Every structure is written in structure tokens, then in C-alpha cells.
Amino acid sequence: MASRRMETKPVITCLKTLLIIYSFVFWITGVILLAVGVWGKLTLGTYISLIAENSTNAPYVLIGTGTTIIVFGLFGCFATCRGSPWMLKLYAMFLSLVFLAELVAGISGFVFRHEIKDTFLRTYTEAIQNYNKNDERSHAVDNVQESLSCCGIQSYTNWSTSPYFFKHGIPTSCCMNSSDCNTQDLRNMTVAATKVNQKGCYDLVTSFMETNMGIIAGVAFGIAFSQQLIGMLLACCLSRFITANQYEMV
């Protein structure tokens, strides 16, 4: 029995070293997920606010997941150093839950990506029809038009059906040059055509969102497949070896 323990001790030591390294890397990925979530919220926040009906919670999910991973990454290091089988099993269970959550989130995002685009088209159209320059959605519309140098949905002519147009004309956020834009010009569609951006916002916004959400999905899937499975395997193997050989960290 003693000789068997001496033979398996190097294996356990090796597994513990690998799991500590893994837990540290796992902790780093938690920091990355947290950073990506914050970046996604700050970058996509304006566009998400225009999808109020079924707005994506992806940035918040990543922020929450990243924070949780940071905590459990530290827990994984502690459990490994202590050599506690039940802690290691709990760590493996958590990794499996994170893996499943990321997998479900990624599949759902892929399956419902077209619904998000349709919802955006509908809510953006409503935002233009209810535009008043003062509420949150109106500010979001202005931010989109200014940051992407676009106007309206498919083109600037979409504003001609908005109640706001009949009183104030096309919003100044559509202007190519704000210093060469006045209310009188913006009330006249013919004159406004030479003053405002010609491209509509819908194609630009959906393309921008797909590109950035692709980055978020890529990070999530990369972490799910390359790390969680490895971590679960290491934690389960170490727990089994420690239990079988009654190994305790001194």
C-alpha cells in the first residue's frame, strides 16, 4: 500500500500543478469575459436600447459570468492546494454548468439572430415614428445616425412619414455638416437631400452588431471548448486519485 502511494504521489503532484495552472488561466479568462462584457455594453448599448422589446442581455450575461469565473477560479486554486476531493468535485460541477450555459447561449444567439434583426427593424421604425428629440430612444436614434453617418431606415426619405418631420424637418443628427444645416433646409426634402447623409441606418447597424456579437460569441465558444472540458477532466481525475490513495496536502 505504501509503495502504491509513493508511485501515485508524483501523478497527483503533476495533476495538482496542472490544475493550479489551469485555474489561474481560468481566472484570467474570467477577467477577459468581464472586460468583453463591459466593452459590449458600452459599444452596443446604444443599439441594444433600440431593441427594448427583446433586448439581448449578452453583455450583462458576460459580465456576470466573468465575475463568477473570477471567484471560482480562485476557489479552484484553493481547492487544489487543499487537496479536498469534495471541493474539487464542486469545482468540476461548476465548470460543467458554465460549459452548458455558454453552449446554450451560443446556440440560442445563432438560431435567433434573424429575429433580432427583424425586431430591430420594427423597433427602429417605431423610434422614428415616435421621435421627439428628448426621450431615450430619440437620443439612441441620434447617436446611431451621428456615429454611423446614416439617416433613416433605408434612406433619409423615411423621415418624411414621421410626425416630427412636419414640425421640425429631418433631425440634425442626419446632417453631413452641422454648420451647414438649418431647420428650413431640413423641412424641404429636395434641399435636405444635399445636406444629409444618404445611407440608411438599418444595414449599417445590423452589420455592426453582427460583427461585434460575432466577437463575443467567438470568445465564449473558445473558452467553453478549450478550457472547461480540460478543467473538468483535471479536477475529476485529481479528486479520484486523492480519494483512492487517501492523499492529504500537508
Coordinates of N, CA and C in Angstrom, one line a residue:
M1 N 0.8 -1.2 0.0 CA 0.0 0.0 0.0 C 0.9 1.3 0.0
A2 N 1.9 1.2 0.8 CA 2.8 2.4 0.9 C 3.5 2.6 -0.4
S3 N 4.0 1.5 -1.0 CA 4.7 1.7 -2.3 C 3.7 2.2 -3.4
R4 N 2.5 1.8 -3.3 CA 1.5 2.3 -4.3 C 1.3 3.8 -4.1
R5 N 1.2 4.2 -2.9 CA 1.1 5.7 -2.6 C 2.3 6.4 -3.1
M6 N 3.5 5.9 -3.0 CA 4.7 6.5 -3.4 C 4.7 6.6 -5.0
E7 N 4.1 5.6 -5.6 CA 4.0 5.6 -7.1 C 3.0 6.6 -7.6
T8 N 1.9 6.8 -6.9 CA 0.9 7.7 -7.4 C 1.1 9.1 -7.0
K9 N 1.9 9.3 -6.0 CA 2.2 10.7 -5.5 C 2.7 11.6 -6.6
P10 N 3.7 11.2 -7.4 CA 4.1 12.1 -8.5 C 3.0 12.4 -9.5
V11 N 2.1 11.4 -9.7 CA 1.0 11.7 -10.6 C 0.0 12.7 -10.0
I12 N -0.2 12.6 -8.7 CA -1.1 13.6 -8.1 C -0.5 15.0 -8.0
T13 N 0.8 15.0 -7.8 CA 1.6 16.3 -7.8 C 1.5 16.9 -9.1
C14 N 1.7 16.1 -10.2 CA 1.6 16.6 -11.5 C 0.2 17.2 -11.9
L15 N -0.8 16.4 -11.5 CA -2.2 16.8 -11.7 C -2.5 18.1 -10.9
K16 N -2.0 18.2 -9.7 CA -2.3 19.5 -8.9 C -1.6 20.7 -9.6
T17 N -0.4 20.5 -10.1 CA 0.3 21.5 -10.7 C -0.4 22.0 -12.0
L18 N -0.9 21.1 -12.8 CA -1.6 21.4 -14.0 C -2.9 22.1 -13.7
L19 N -3.6 21.6 -12.6 CA -4.9 22.2 -12.3 C -4.7 23.6 -11.7
I20 N -3.6 23.9 -11.0 CA -3.4 25.2 -10.4 C -3.1 26.2 -11.6
I21 N -2.3 25.7 -12.6 CA -2.0 26.5 -13.8 C -3.3 26.8 -14.5
Y22 N -4.1 25.7 -14.7 CA -5.4 25.9 -15.4 C -6.3 26.9 -14.6
S23 N -6.4 26.7 -13.3 CA -7.3 27.6 -12.5 C -6.9 29.1 -12.7
F24 N -5.5 29.3 -12.8 CA -5.0 30.7 -13.0 C -5.5 31.2 -14.3
V25 N -5.3 30.3 -15.4 CA -5.7 30.7 -16.7 C -7.2 30.9 -16.8
F26 N -8.0 30.1 -16.0 CA -9.4 30.2 -16.0 C -9.8 31.5 -15.3
W27 N -9.1 31.9 -14.3 CA -9.3 33.2 -13.7 C -9.0 34.3 -14.6
I28 N -8.0 34.2 -15.4 CA -7.7 35.2 -16.4 C -8.8 35.4 -17.5
T29 N -9.3 34.2 -17.9 CA -10.4 34.3 -18.8 C -11.7 34.9 -18.2
G30 N -11.8 34.8 -16.9 CA -12.9 35.5 -16.3 C -12.8 37.0 -16.4
V31 N -11.5 37.4 -16.2 CA -11.2 38.8 -16.4 C -11.5 39.3 -17.8
I32 N -11.1 38.4 -18.8 CA -11.4 38.7 -20.2 C -12.9 38.8 -20.5
L33 N -13.6 37.8 -20.0 CA -15.1 37.9 -20.2 C -15.7 39.1 -19.6
L34 N -15.3 39.5 -18.4 CA -15.8 40.7 -17.7 C -15.5 41.9 -18.6
A35 N -14.2 42.0 -19.1 CA -13.8 43.1 -20.0 C -14.6 43.1 -21.3
V36 N -14.8 42.0 -21.9 CA -15.6 41.9 -23.1 C -17.1 42.3 -22.9
G37 N -17.6 41.9 -21.7 CA -19.0 42.2 -21.4 C -19.2 43.7 -21.2
V38 N -18.2 44.3 -20.5 CA -18.3 45.8 -20.3 C -18.1 46.5 -21.6
W39 N -17.1 46.0 -22.4 CA -16.9 46.6 -23.8 C -18.2 46.5 -24.6
G40 N -18.8 45.3 -24.6 CA -20.0 45.1 -25.3 C -21.2 46.0 -24.9
K41 N -21.3 46.2 -23.6 CA -22.3 47.1 -23.1 C -22.1 48.5 -23.5
L42 N -20.8 49.0 -23.4 CA -20.5 50.4 -23.8 C -20.6 50.6 -25.3
T43 N -20.2 49.6 -26.1 CA -20.1 49.7 -27.5 C -21.5 49.5 -28.2
L44 N -22.2 48.5 -27.7 CA -23.5 48.1 -28.3 C -24.7 48.7 -27.5
G45 N -24.5 49.4 -26.4 CA -25.5 49.9 -25.6 C -26.6 50.7 -26.3
T46 N -26.1 51.6 -27.2 CA -27.0 52.5 -28.0 C -27.9 51.6 -28.9
Y47 N -27.4 50.6 -29.5 CA -28.1 49.8 -30.4 C -29.1 48.9 -29.7
I48 N -28.6 48.4 -28.5 CA -29.5 47.5 -27.7 C -30.7 48.2 -27.2
S49 N -30.5 49.5 -26.9 CA -31.6 50.3 -26.4 C -32.7 50.5 -27.4
L50 N -32.4 50.2 -28.7 CA -33.4 50.3 -29.7 C -34.2 49.0 -29.9
I51 N -33.8 48.0 -29.1 CA -34.4 46.7 -29.2 C -35.0 46.4 -27.9
A52 N -35.8 47.3 -27.3 CA -36.3 47.2 -26.0 C -37.2 46.0 -25.7
E53 N -37.9 45.6 -26.8 CA -38.9 44.5 -26.7 C -38.2 43.2 -26.2
N54 N -37.2 42.8 -26.9 CA -36.5 41.6 -26.6 C -35.0 41.9 -26.7
S55 N -34.6 42.9 -25.9 CA -33.1 43.3 -26.0 C -32.3 42.2 -25.5
T56 N -31.1 42.0 -26.1 CA -30.2 40.9 -25.8 C -29.5 41.3 -24.4
N57 N -29.4 40.3 -23.6 CA -28.7 40.5 -22.3 C -27.3 40.0 -22.3
A58 N -26.8 39.8 -23.6 CA -25.4 39.2 -23.7 C -24.3 39.9 -22.9
P59 N -24.3 41.2 -23.0 CA -23.2 41.9 -22.2 C -23.3 41.7 -20.7
Y60 N -24.6 41.7 -20.2 CA -24.8 41.5 -18.8 C -24.5 40.1 -18.4
V61 N -24.8 39.1 -19.3 CA -24.5 37.7 -19.0 C -23.0 37.5 -18.9
L62 N -22.3 38.2 -19.8 CA -20.8 38.0 -19.8 C -20.2 38.7 -18.6
I63 N -20.7 39.8 -18.2 CA -20.2 40.5 -17.0 C -20.5 39.6 -15.8
G64 N -21.7 39.1 -15.7 CA -22.0 38.2 -14.5 C -21.2 36.9 -14.6
T65 N -21.0 36.3 -15.8 CA -20.3 35.1 -15.9 C -18.8 35.3 -15.6
G66 N -18.3 36.4 -16.1 CA -16.9 36.8 -15.9 C -16.6 37.0 -14.4
T67 N -17.5 37.6 -13.7 CA -17.3 37.9 -12.3 C -17.3 36.5 -11.5
T68 N -18.3 35.7 -11.9 CA -18.4 34.4 -11.2 C -17.2 33.5 -11.5
I69 N -16.7 33.6 -12.7 CA -15.5 32.8 -13.0 C -14.3 33.2 -12.3
I70 N -14.2 34.5 -12.1 CA -13.0 35.1 -11.3 C -13.1 34.5 -9.9
V71 N -14.3 34.5 -9.3 CA -14.4 33.9 -7.9 C -14.1 32.4 -7.9
F72 N -14.7 31.7 -8.8 CA -14.5 30.2 -8.8 C -13.1 29.9 -9.3
G73 N -12.4 30.7 -10.1 CA -11.0 30.5 -10.4 C -10.2 30.5 -9.2
L74 N -10.4 31.4 -8.3 CA -9.7 31.5 -7.0 C -10.1 30.3 -6.2
F75 N -11.3 29.9 -6.2 CA -11.8 28.7 -5.4 C -11.1 27.5 -5.9
G76 N -10.9 27.4 -7.3 CA -10.2 26.2 -7.8 C -8.8 26.1 -7.4
C77 N -8.1 27.2 -7.3 CA -6.7 27.2 -6.8 C -6.7 26.8 -5.3
F78 N -7.6 27.3 -4.6 CA -7.7 27.0 -3.1 C -8.0 25.5 -2.9
A79 N -9.0 25.0 -3.7 CA -9.4 23.6 -3.6 C -8.2 22.6 -4.0
T80 N -7.5 23.0 -5.0 CA -6.3 22.2 -5.5 C -5.2 22.2 -4.4
C81 N -4.9 23.3 -3.9 CA -3.9 23.4 -2.8 C -4.3 22.6 -1.6
R82 N -5.5 22.7 -1.2 CA -6.0 21.9 -0.1 C -6.1 20.4 -0.3
G83 N -6.2 20.1 -1.6 CA -6.4 18.7 -1.9 C -7.7 18.1 -1.4
S84 N -8.7 18.9 -1.4 CA -10.0 18.4 -0.9 C -10.9 17.8 -2.1
P85 N -11.2 16.5 -2.0 CA -12.0 15.9 -3.0 C -13.3 16.5 -3.3
W86 N -14.1 16.9 -2.2 CA -15.4 17.4 -2.4 C -15.3 18.8 -3.0
M87 N -14.3 19.6 -2.6 CA -14.1 20.9 -3.3 C -13.8 20.8 -4.8
L88 N -12.9 19.8 -5.1 CA -12.6 19.6 -6.5 C -13.8 19.1 -7.3
K89 N -14.7 18.3 -6.7 CA -15.9 17.9 -7.4 C -16.8 19.0 -7.6
L90 N -16.9 19.9 -6.6 CA -17.7 21.1 -6.7 C -17.2 22.0 -7.8
Y91 N -15.9 22.1 -7.9 CA -15.2 22.9 -8.9 C -15.6 22.3 -10.3
A92 N -15.5 21.0 -10.4 CA -15.8 20.3 -11.7 C -17.2 20.5 -12.1
M93 N -18.1 20.5 -11.1 CA -19.6 20.7 -11.3 C -19.8 22.1 -11.8
F94 N -19.1 23.1 -11.2 CA -19.3 24.5 -11.7 C -18.8 24.6 -13.1
L95 N -17.7 24.0 -13.5 CA -17.1 24.1 -14.8 C -18.1 23.5 -15.8
S96 N -18.8 22.4 -15.4 CA -19.8 21.8 -16.3 C -21.0 22.7 -16.6
L97 N -21.4 23.4 -15.5 CA -22.5 24.3 -15.6 C -22.2 25.5 -16.5
V98 N -21.0 26.0 -16.4 CA -20.5 27.2 -17.2 C -20.5 26.7 -18.7
F99 N -19.9 25.5 -18.9 CA -19.8 25.0 -20.2 C -21.2 24.9 -20.9
L100 N -22.2 24.3 -20.2 CA -23.5 24.2 -20.7 C -24.2 25.5 -21.0
A101 N -24.0 26.5 -20.0 CA -24.6 27.8 -20.2 C -24.0 28.5 -21.4
E102 N -22.7 28.4 -21.6 CA -22.1 29.1 -22.8 C -22.6 28.4 -24.1
L103 N -22.7 27.1 -24.0 CA -23.2 26.3 -25.2 C -24.6 26.7 -25.6
V104 N -25.5 26.8 -24.6 CA -26.9 27.1 -24.9 C -27.0 28.6 -25.3
A105 N -26.2 29.5 -24.7 CA -26.2 30.9 -25.1 C -25.7 31.1 -26.6
G106 N -24.7 30.3 -26.9 CA -24.2 30.4 -28.3 C -25.1 29.9 -29.3
I107 N -25.7 28.8 -29.0 CA -26.7 28.2 -30.0 C -27.9 29.1 -30.1
S108 N -28.4 29.6 -29.0 CA -29.6 30.5 -29.0 C -29.3 31.7 -29.8
G109 N -28.1 32.3 -29.6 CA -27.8 33.5 -30.3 C -27.7 33.3 -31.8
F110 N -27.2 32.1 -32.2 CA -27.1 31.8 -33.7 C -28.5 31.5 -34.2
V111 N -29.3 30.8 -33.5 CA -30.7 30.4 -34.0 C -31.6 31.7 -34.2
F112 N -31.5 32.6 -33.2 CA -32.4 33.7 -33.1 C -31.8 35.0 -33.7
R113 N -30.7 34.9 -34.4 CA -30.0 36.1 -34.9 C -30.9 36.9 -35.9
H114 N -31.7 36.1 -36.7 CA -32.6 36.8 -37.7 C -33.7 37.5 -37.0
E115 N -34.2 36.9 -35.9 CA -35.3 37.5 -35.1 C -34.8 38.9 -34.5
I116 N -33.6 38.9 -34.1 CA -33.0 40.1 -33.5 C -33.0 41.2 -34.6
K117 N -32.7 40.9 -35.8 CA -32.6 41.8 -36.9 C -34.1 42.3 -37.2
D118 N -35.0 41.4 -37.3 CA -36.4 41.8 -37.6 C -37.0 42.7 -36.4
T119 N -36.6 42.4 -35.2 CA -37.1 43.2 -34.1 C -36.4 44.6 -34.2
F120 N -35.2 44.6 -34.5 CA -34.5 45.9 -34.6 C -35.2 46.8 -35.7
L121 N -35.5 46.2 -36.9 CA -36.2 46.9 -37.9 C -37.5 47.5 -37.4
R122 N -38.3 46.7 -36.7 CA -39.6 47.1 -36.2 C -39.5 48.2 -35.2
T123 N -38.6 48.0 -34.2 CA -38.5 49.0 -33.2 C -37.8 50.3 -33.6
Y124 N -36.9 50.1 -34.6 CA -36.2 51.4 -35.1 C -37.2 52.2 -35.9
T125 N -38.1 51.5 -36.6 CA -39.2 52.2 -37.4 C -40.1 52.9 -36.4
E126 N -40.4 52.2 -35.3 CA -41.3 52.9 -34.3 C -40.6 54.1 -33.6
A127 N -39.3 53.9 -33.4 CA -38.5 55.0 -32.8 C -38.5 56.3 -33.7
I128 N -38.5 56.1 -35.0 CA -38.5 57.2 -35.9 C -39.9 57.8 -36.0
Q129 N -40.9 57.0 -35.9 CA -42.3 57.5 -35.9 C -42.6 58.2 -34.6
N130 N -42.0 57.8 -33.5 CA -42.3 58.5 -32.2 C -41.2 59.4 -31.8
Y131 N -40.3 59.7 -32.7 CA -39.1 60.6 -32.4 C -39.6 62.0 -31.9
N132 N -39.0 62.4 -30.8 CA -39.3 63.8 -30.3 C -38.0 64.5 -29.8
K133 N -36.9 63.9 -30.0 CA -35.5 64.5 -29.7 C -35.2 64.5 -28.3
N134 N -36.1 64.1 -27.4 CA -35.9 64.2 -25.9 C -35.8 62.9 -25.2
D135 N -36.6 61.9 -25.6 CA -36.6 60.7 -24.8 C -35.4 59.8 -25.1
E136 N -35.3 58.7 -24.4 CA -34.1 57.8 -24.6 C -34.0 57.2 -26.0
R137 N -35.1 56.7 -26.5 CA -35.0 56.2 -27.9 C -34.6 57.2 -28.9
S138 N -35.1 58.4 -28.7 CA -34.7 59.5 -29.7 C -33.2 59.8 -29.6
H139 N -32.7 59.8 -28.4 CA -31.3 60.0 -28.2 C -30.5 58.9 -28.8
A140 N -31.0 57.6 -28.7 CA -30.4 56.5 -29.3 C -30.4 56.6 -30.8
V141 N -31.5 57.1 -31.4 CA -31.5 57.3 -32.9 C -30.5 58.3 -33.3
D142 N -30.4 59.4 -32.5 CA -29.4 60.4 -32.9 C -28.0 59.9 -32.8
N143 N -27.7 59.1 -31.7 CA -26.4 58.5 -31.6 C -26.0 57.6 -32.7
V144 N -27.0 56.8 -33.2 CA -26.8 55.9 -34.3 C -26.5 56.7 -35.6
Q145 N -27.3 57.7 -35.8 CA -27.2 58.5 -37.1 C -25.9 59.3 -37.1
E146 N -25.5 59.8 -36.0 CA -24.3 60.5 -35.9 C -23.0 59.7 -36.0
S147 N -23.0 58.6 -35.2 CA -21.8 57.7 -35.2 C -21.6 56.9 -36.4
L148 N -22.7 56.5 -37.1 CA -22.5 55.8 -38.4 C -22.7 56.6 -39.6
S149 N -22.9 57.9 -39.5 CA -23.1 58.8 -40.6 C -24.2 58.3 -41.6
C150 N -25.4 58.0 -41.0 CA -26.5 57.5 -41.7 C -27.8 58.3 -41.4
C151 N -28.8 58.0 -42.1 CA -30.1 58.7 -41.9 C -31.3 57.9 -42.3
G152 N -32.2 57.7 -41.3 CA -33.4 57.0 -41.6 C -33.2 55.5 -41.5
I153 N -34.1 54.7 -42.1 CA -34.0 53.2 -42.0 C -33.3 52.8 -43.3
Q154 N -33.9 52.9 -44.5 CA -33.3 52.5 -45.7 C -32.6 53.8 -46.3
S155 N -33.2 54.9 -46.1 CA -32.6 56.2 -46.5 C -33.2 57.4 -45.8
Y156 N -32.7 58.6 -46.0 CA -33.2 59.8 -45.3 C -34.7 60.0 -45.6
T157 N -35.3 59.5 -46.7 CA -36.7 59.7 -47.1 C -37.6 59.1 -46.1
N158 N -37.2 58.1 -45.3 CA -38.0 57.5 -44.3 C -38.6 58.5 -43.3
W159 N -37.8 59.6 -43.1 CA -38.3 60.6 -42.1 C -39.5 61.4 -42.6
S160 N -39.8 61.3 -43.9 CA -40.9 62.1 -44.4 C -42.3 61.7 -43.9
T161 N -42.3 60.4 -43.3 CA -43.6 59.9 -42.7 C -43.6 60.1 -41.2
S162 N -42.6 60.7 -40.6 CA -42.6 60.9 -39.2 C -43.3 62.2 -38.8
P163 N -44.1 62.2 -37.8 CA -44.7 63.4 -37.3 C -43.7 64.5 -37.0
Y164 N -42.6 64.1 -36.5 CA -41.5 65.1 -36.2 C -41.1 65.9 -37.4
F165 N -41.1 65.3 -38.6 CA -40.7 65.9 -39.8 C -41.6 67.1 -40.2
F166 N -42.9 67.0 -40.0 CA -43.8 68.0 -40.4 C -43.7 69.3 -39.5
K167 N -43.1 69.1 -38.3 CA -42.9 70.3 -37.5 C -41.5 70.8 -37.5
H168 N -40.5 69.9 -37.6 CA -39.1 70.4 -37.4 C -38.2 69.9 -38.6
G169 N -38.7 69.0 -39.5 CA -37.9 68.6 -40.6 C -37.1 67.3 -40.1
I170 N -36.1 67.0 -40.9 CA -35.2 65.8 -40.6 C -34.4 66.2 -39.4
P171 N -34.1 65.3 -38.5 CA -33.2 65.7 -37.3 C -31.8 66.1 -37.8
T172 N -31.3 67.0 -37.0 CA -29.9 67.5 -37.3 C -28.8 66.4 -37.2
S173 N -29.2 65.3 -36.6 CA -28.2 64.2 -36.4 C -27.9 63.6 -37.8
C174 N -28.8 63.9 -38.8 CA -28.6 63.3 -40.1 C -27.6 64.2 -41.0
C175 N -27.3 65.4 -40.5 CA -26.5 66.3 -41.3 C -25.1 65.8 -41.5
M176 N -24.7 66.0 -42.8 CA -23.3 65.7 -43.1 C -22.3 66.8 -42.5
N177 N -22.8 68.0 -42.4 CA -22.1 69.1 -41.8 C -23.0 69.9 -41.0
S178 N -22.9 69.8 -39.7 CA -23.9 70.5 -38.8 C -23.9 72.0 -39.0
S179 N -22.7 72.6 -39.4 CA -22.7 74.0 -39.5 C -23.4 74.5 -40.8
D180 N -23.6 73.5 -41.7 CA -24.3 73.9 -43.0 C -25.7 73.3 -43.0
C181 N -26.4 73.2 -41.9 CA -27.7 72.6 -41.8 C -28.6 73.5 -40.9
N182 N -29.7 73.9 -41.5 CA -30.7 74.6 -40.7 C -32.1 74.0 -40.8
T183 N -33.0 74.4 -39.9 CA -34.3 73.8 -39.9 C -35.1 74.0 -41.2
Q184 N -34.9 75.2 -41.8 CA -35.6 75.4 -43.1 C -35.2 74.5 -44.2
D185 N -33.9 74.2 -44.3 CA -33.4 73.3 -45.3 C -33.9 71.8 -45.0
L186 N -33.9 71.5 -43.7 CA -34.3 70.1 -43.3 C -35.8 69.8 -43.5
R187 N -36.6 70.9 -43.6 CA -38.0 70.7 -43.8 C -38.4 70.4 -45.3
N188 N -37.4 70.7 -46.2 CA -37.6 70.6 -47.6 C -36.8 69.3 -48.1
M189 N -37.5 68.3 -48.5 CA -36.8 67.0 -48.9 C -35.8 67.2 -50.0
T190 N -36.2 68.1 -50.9 CA -35.3 68.3 -52.1 C -34.0 68.9 -51.7
V191 N -34.1 70.0 -50.8 CA -32.9 70.7 -50.4 C -32.1 69.8 -49.4
A192 N -32.9 69.1 -48.5 CA -32.3 68.2 -47.5 C -31.4 67.1 -48.1
A193 N -31.8 66.7 -49.3 CA -31.0 65.6 -50.0 C -29.5 66.0 -50.2
T194 N -29.3 67.3 -50.2 CA -27.9 67.7 -50.4 C -27.2 68.0 -49.1
K195 N -27.9 68.0 -48.0 CA -27.4 68.3 -46.7 C -27.2 67.2 -45.7
V196 N -28.0 66.1 -46.0 CA -27.9 65.0 -45.0 C -27.3 63.7 -45.6
N197 N -26.9 62.8 -44.7 CA -26.3 61.5 -45.2 C -27.4 60.7 -46.0
Q198 N -27.0 60.1 -47.1 CA -27.9 59.4 -47.9 C -28.2 58.0 -47.5
K199 N -27.2 57.3 -46.9 CA -27.3 55.9 -46.5 C -28.3 55.7 -45.3
G200 N -29.1 54.7 -45.4 CA -30.0 54.3 -44.3 C -29.2 53.6 -43.2
C201 N -29.7 53.6 -42.0 CA -29.0 53.1 -40.8 C -29.2 51.6 -40.6
Y202 N -30.3 51.0 -41.1 CA -30.6 49.6 -40.8 C -29.5 48.6 -41.2
D203 N -29.0 48.7 -42.5 CA -28.0 47.8 -42.9 C -26.7 48.0 -42.2
L204 N -26.4 49.3 -41.9 CA -25.1 49.6 -41.2 C -25.2 49.1 -39.8
V205 N -26.3 49.3 -39.1 CA -26.4 48.9 -37.7 C -26.4 47.3 -37.6
T206 N -27.1 46.6 -38.4 CA -27.2 45.2 -38.3 C -25.8 44.6 -38.6
S207 N -25.1 45.2 -39.6 CA -23.8 44.7 -39.9 C -22.8 44.9 -38.8
F208 N -22.9 46.1 -38.1 CA -22.1 46.5 -37.0 C -22.3 45.5 -35.8
M209 N -23.6 45.2 -35.6 CA -24.0 44.4 -34.4 C -23.5 42.9 -34.7
E210 N -23.7 42.4 -35.9 CA -23.3 41.1 -36.2 C -21.8 40.9 -36.1
T211 N -21.1 41.9 -36.5 CA -19.6 41.8 -36.4 C -19.2 41.8 -34.9
N212 N -19.7 42.7 -34.1 CA -19.3 42.7 -32.7 C -19.9 41.6 -31.9
M213 N -21.1 41.1 -32.2 CA -21.7 40.0 -31.5 C -20.9 38.7 -31.9
G214 N -20.4 38.7 -33.1 CA -19.5 37.6 -33.5 C -18.3 37.5 -32.7
I215 N -17.7 38.6 -32.3 CA -16.5 38.6 -31.4 C -16.9 38.0 -30.1
I216 N -18.0 38.5 -29.5 CA -18.5 38.0 -28.2 C -18.7 36.5 -28.3
A217 N -19.4 36.0 -29.3 CA -19.7 34.6 -29.4 C -18.4 33.8 -29.6
G218 N -17.5 34.3 -30.4 CA -16.2 33.6 -30.6 C -15.5 33.4 -29.3
V219 N -15.4 34.5 -28.5 CA -14.7 34.4 -27.2 C -15.4 33.4 -26.3
A220 N -16.7 33.4 -26.2 CA -17.5 32.5 -25.4 C -17.3 31.0 -25.8
F221 N -17.4 30.7 -27.1 CA -17.2 29.4 -27.6 C -15.7 28.9 -27.4
G222 N -14.8 29.8 -27.6 CA -13.4 29.4 -27.5 C -13.1 29.0 -26.1
I223 N -13.6 29.8 -25.1 CA -13.4 29.4 -23.7 C -14.1 28.2 -23.3
A224 N -15.4 28.0 -23.8 CA -16.2 26.8 -23.4 C -15.5 25.5 -23.9
F225 N -15.0 25.5 -25.1 CA -14.5 24.2 -25.6 C -13.0 23.9 -25.3
S226 N -12.2 25.0 -25.2 CA -10.8 24.8 -24.9 C -10.4 24.7 -23.5
Q227 N -11.3 25.2 -22.6 CA -10.9 25.2 -21.2 C -11.8 24.5 -20.2
Q228 N -13.1 24.6 -20.3 CA -14.0 24.0 -19.4 C -13.8 22.5 -19.4
L229 N -13.8 21.9 -20.5 CA -13.6 20.4 -20.6 C -12.3 19.9 -20.0
I230 N -11.3 20.7 -20.3 CA -9.9 20.3 -19.7 C -10.0 20.4 -18.2
G231 N -10.6 21.5 -17.7 CA -10.7 21.7 -16.3 C -11.5 20.7 -15.6
M232 N -12.6 20.3 -16.2 CA -13.4 19.2 -15.6 C -12.7 17.9 -15.5
L233 N -11.9 17.6 -16.6 CA -11.2 16.4 -16.6 C -10.1 16.4 -15.5
L234 N -9.3 17.4 -15.4 CA -8.3 17.5 -14.4 C -8.8 17.5 -13.0
A235 N -9.9 18.2 -12.7 CA -10.5 18.2 -11.4 C -11.0 16.8 -11.0
C236 N -11.7 16.2 -11.9 CA -12.3 14.8 -11.6 C -11.2 13.8 -11.4
C237 N -10.1 13.9 -12.2 CA -9.0 12.9 -12.1 C -8.3 13.1 -10.8
L238 N -8.0 14.4 -10.4 CA -7.3 14.6 -9.2 C -8.1 14.2 -8.0
S239 N -9.4 14.5 -8.0 CA -10.3 14.1 -6.9 C -10.3 12.6 -6.7
R240 N -10.4 11.9 -7.9 CA -10.4 10.4 -7.8 C -9.1 9.9 -7.2
F241 N -7.9 10.4 -7.7 CA -6.6 9.9 -7.2 C -6.5 10.2 -5.7
I242 N -6.9 11.4 -5.3 CA -6.8 11.7 -3.9 C -7.7 10.8 -3.0
T243 N -8.9 10.6 -3.5 CA -9.8 9.8 -2.7 C -9.3 8.3 -2.6
A244 N -8.8 7.8 -3.8 CA -8.3 6.4 -3.8 C -7.1 6.2 -3.0
N245 N -6.3 7.2 -2.9 CA -5.0 7.0 -2.2 C -4.9 7.7 -0.8
Q246 N -6.0 8.3 -0.4 CA -6.1 9.0 0.9 C -5.0 10.0 1.0
Y247 N -4.8 10.8 -0.1 CA -3.7 11.7 -0.1 C -4.2 13.0 0.6
E248 N -3.3 13.6 1.4 CA -3.6 14.9 2.0 C -2.4 15.8 1.8
M249 N -2.8 17.1 1.5 CA -1.8 18.1 1.4 C -1.3 18.6 2.7
V250 N 0.0 18.5 3.0 CA 0.5 18.9 4.3 C 0.9 20.4 4.2

